[in-house]
PDB file of C-alpha atoms in Angstrom:
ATOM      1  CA  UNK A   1     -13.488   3.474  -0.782  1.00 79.00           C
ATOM      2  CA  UNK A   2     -13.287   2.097  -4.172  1.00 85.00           C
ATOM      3  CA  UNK A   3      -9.927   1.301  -3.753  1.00 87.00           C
ATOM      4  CA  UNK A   4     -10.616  -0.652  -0.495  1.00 86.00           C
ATOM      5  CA  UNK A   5     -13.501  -2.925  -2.539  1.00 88.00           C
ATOM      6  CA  UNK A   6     -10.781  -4.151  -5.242  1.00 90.00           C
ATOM      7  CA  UNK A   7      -8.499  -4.744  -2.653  1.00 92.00           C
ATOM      8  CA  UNK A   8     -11.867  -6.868  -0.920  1.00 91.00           C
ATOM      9  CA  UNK A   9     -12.690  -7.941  -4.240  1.00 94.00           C
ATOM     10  CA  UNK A  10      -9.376  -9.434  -5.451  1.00 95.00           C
ATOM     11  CA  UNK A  11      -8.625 -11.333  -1.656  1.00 95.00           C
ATOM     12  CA  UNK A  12      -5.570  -9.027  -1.257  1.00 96.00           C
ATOM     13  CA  UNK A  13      -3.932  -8.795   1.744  1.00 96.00           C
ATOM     14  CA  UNK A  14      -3.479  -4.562   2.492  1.00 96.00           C
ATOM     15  CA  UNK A  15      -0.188  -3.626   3.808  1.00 96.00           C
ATOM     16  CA  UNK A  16      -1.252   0.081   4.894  1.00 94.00           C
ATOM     17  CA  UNK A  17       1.616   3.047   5.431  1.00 93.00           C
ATOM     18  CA  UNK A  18       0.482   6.067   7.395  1.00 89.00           C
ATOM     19  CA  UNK A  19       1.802   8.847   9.454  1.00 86.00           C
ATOM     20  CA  UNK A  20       3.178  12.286   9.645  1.00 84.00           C
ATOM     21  CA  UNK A  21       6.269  11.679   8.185  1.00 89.00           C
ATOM     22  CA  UNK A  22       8.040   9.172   5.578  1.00 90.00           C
ATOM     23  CA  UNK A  23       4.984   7.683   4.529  1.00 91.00           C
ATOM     24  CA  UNK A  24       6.506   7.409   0.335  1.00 93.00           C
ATOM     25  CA  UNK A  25       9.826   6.115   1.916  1.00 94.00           C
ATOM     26  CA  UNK A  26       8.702   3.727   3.683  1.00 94.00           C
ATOM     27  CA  UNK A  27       5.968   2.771   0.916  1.00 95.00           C
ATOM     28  CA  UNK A  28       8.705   2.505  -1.575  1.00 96.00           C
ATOM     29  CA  UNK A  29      10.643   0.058   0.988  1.00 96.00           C
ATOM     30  CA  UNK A  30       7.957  -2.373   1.457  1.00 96.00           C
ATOM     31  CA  UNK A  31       7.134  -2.299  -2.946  1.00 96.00           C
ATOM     32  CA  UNK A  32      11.311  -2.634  -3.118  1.00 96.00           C
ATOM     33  CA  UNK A  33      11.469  -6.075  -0.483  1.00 95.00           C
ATOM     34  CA  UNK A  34       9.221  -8.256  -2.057  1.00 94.00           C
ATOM     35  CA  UNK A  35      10.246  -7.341  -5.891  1.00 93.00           C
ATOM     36  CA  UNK A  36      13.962  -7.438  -4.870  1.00 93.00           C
ATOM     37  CA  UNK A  37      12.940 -11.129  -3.858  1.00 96.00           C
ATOM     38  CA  UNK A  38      11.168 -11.851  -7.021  1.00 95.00           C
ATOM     39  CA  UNK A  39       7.920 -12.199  -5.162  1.00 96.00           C
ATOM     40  CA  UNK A  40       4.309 -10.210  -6.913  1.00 97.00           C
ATOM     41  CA  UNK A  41       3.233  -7.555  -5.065  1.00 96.00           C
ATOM     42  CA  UNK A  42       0.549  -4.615  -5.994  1.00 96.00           C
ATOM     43  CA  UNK A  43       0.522  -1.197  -4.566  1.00 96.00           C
ATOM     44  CA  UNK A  44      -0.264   2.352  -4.841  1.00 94.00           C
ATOM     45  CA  UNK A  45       2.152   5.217  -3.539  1.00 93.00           C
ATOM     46  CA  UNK A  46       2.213   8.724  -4.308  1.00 87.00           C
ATOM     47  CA  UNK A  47       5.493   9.489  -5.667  1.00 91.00           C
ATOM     48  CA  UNK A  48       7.700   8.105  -8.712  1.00 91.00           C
ATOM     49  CA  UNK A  49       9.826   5.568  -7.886  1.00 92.00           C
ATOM     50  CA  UNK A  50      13.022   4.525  -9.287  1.00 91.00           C
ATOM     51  CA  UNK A  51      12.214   0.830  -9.600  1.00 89.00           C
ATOM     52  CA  UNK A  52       8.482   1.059 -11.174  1.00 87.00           C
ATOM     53  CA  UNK A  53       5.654   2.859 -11.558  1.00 91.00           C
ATOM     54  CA  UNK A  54       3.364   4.797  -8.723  1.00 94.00           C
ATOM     55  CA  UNK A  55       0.831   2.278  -8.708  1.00 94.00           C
ATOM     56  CA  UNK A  56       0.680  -1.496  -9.818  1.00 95.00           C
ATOM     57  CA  UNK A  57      -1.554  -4.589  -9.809  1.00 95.00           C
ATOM     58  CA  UNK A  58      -0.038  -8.394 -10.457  1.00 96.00           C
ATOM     59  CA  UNK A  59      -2.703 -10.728 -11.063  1.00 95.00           C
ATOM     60  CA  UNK A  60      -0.181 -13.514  -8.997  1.00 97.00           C
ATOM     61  CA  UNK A  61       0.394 -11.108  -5.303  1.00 97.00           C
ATOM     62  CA  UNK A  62      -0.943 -11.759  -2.482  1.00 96.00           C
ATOM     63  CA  UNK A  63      -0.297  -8.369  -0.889  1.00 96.00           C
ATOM     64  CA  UNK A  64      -1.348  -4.509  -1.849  1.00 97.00           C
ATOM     65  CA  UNK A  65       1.176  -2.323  -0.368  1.00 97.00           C
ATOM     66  CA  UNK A  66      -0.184   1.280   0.369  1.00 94.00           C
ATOM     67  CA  UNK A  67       0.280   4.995   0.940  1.00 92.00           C
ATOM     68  CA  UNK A  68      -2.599   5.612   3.507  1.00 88.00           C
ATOM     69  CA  UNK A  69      -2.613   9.338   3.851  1.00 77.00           C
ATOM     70  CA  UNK A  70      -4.740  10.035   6.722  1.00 72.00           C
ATOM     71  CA  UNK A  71      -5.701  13.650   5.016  1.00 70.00           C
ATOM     72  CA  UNK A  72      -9.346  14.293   5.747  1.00 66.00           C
ATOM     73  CA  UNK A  73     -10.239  10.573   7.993  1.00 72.00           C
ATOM     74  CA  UNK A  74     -10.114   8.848   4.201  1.00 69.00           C
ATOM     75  CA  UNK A  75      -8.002   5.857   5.784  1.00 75.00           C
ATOM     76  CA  UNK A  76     -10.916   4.930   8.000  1.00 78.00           C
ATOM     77  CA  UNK A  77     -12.110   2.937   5.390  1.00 78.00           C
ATOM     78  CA  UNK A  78      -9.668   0.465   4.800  1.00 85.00           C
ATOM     79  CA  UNK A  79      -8.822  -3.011   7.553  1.00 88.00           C
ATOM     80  CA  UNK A  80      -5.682  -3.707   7.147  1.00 92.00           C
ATOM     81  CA  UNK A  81      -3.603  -7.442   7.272  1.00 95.00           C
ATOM     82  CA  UNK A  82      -1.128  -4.740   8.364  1.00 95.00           C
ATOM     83  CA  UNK A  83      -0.699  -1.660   9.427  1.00 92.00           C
ATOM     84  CA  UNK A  84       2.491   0.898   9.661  1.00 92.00           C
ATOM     85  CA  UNK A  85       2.836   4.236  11.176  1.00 90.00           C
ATOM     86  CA  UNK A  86       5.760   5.869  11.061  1.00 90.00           C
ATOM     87  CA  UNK A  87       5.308   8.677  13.223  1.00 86.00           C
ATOM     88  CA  UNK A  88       2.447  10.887  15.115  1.00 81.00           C
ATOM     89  CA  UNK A  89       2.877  14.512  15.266  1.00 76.00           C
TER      90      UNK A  89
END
């Protein structure tokens, strides 16, 4: 939750990654696009990553890209610009 009122707080658009399966991948693919490009971007996922750290905020991005595990309903209280799922088991 407090997570969701910086995101509120800063006017960030949350790009949200959830499901049962290649939620980090597919995290890490969305982070990669938009730095690849040279764009800002801010985001939170739960592994290492080659090409920066697991979390990160730029003061200039318009975007938080996210790793919404949906462990225990704690996604519920985030509203998404957009939303991802890669899978339902």
């Amino acid at each position: 939750e407090l997570l969701n009122e910086i995101i509120k707080a800063k006017h960030l658009k949350l790009i949200a990654i959830a499901g049962t399966h290649g939620k980090t991948t597919t995290t890490a693919i969305m982070i990669w696009l938009p730095k690849g490009l040279g764009l800002p971007v801010s985001y939170s996922v739960g592994a290492k990553i080659s090409f920066g750290e697991m979390g990160h905020y730029d003061e200039n991005s318009e975007y938080f890209v996210y790793e919404c595990d949906e462990y225990d309903h704690n996604f519920l209280a985030f509203h998404p610009y957009l939303s991802i799922i890669t899978g339902i088991d």
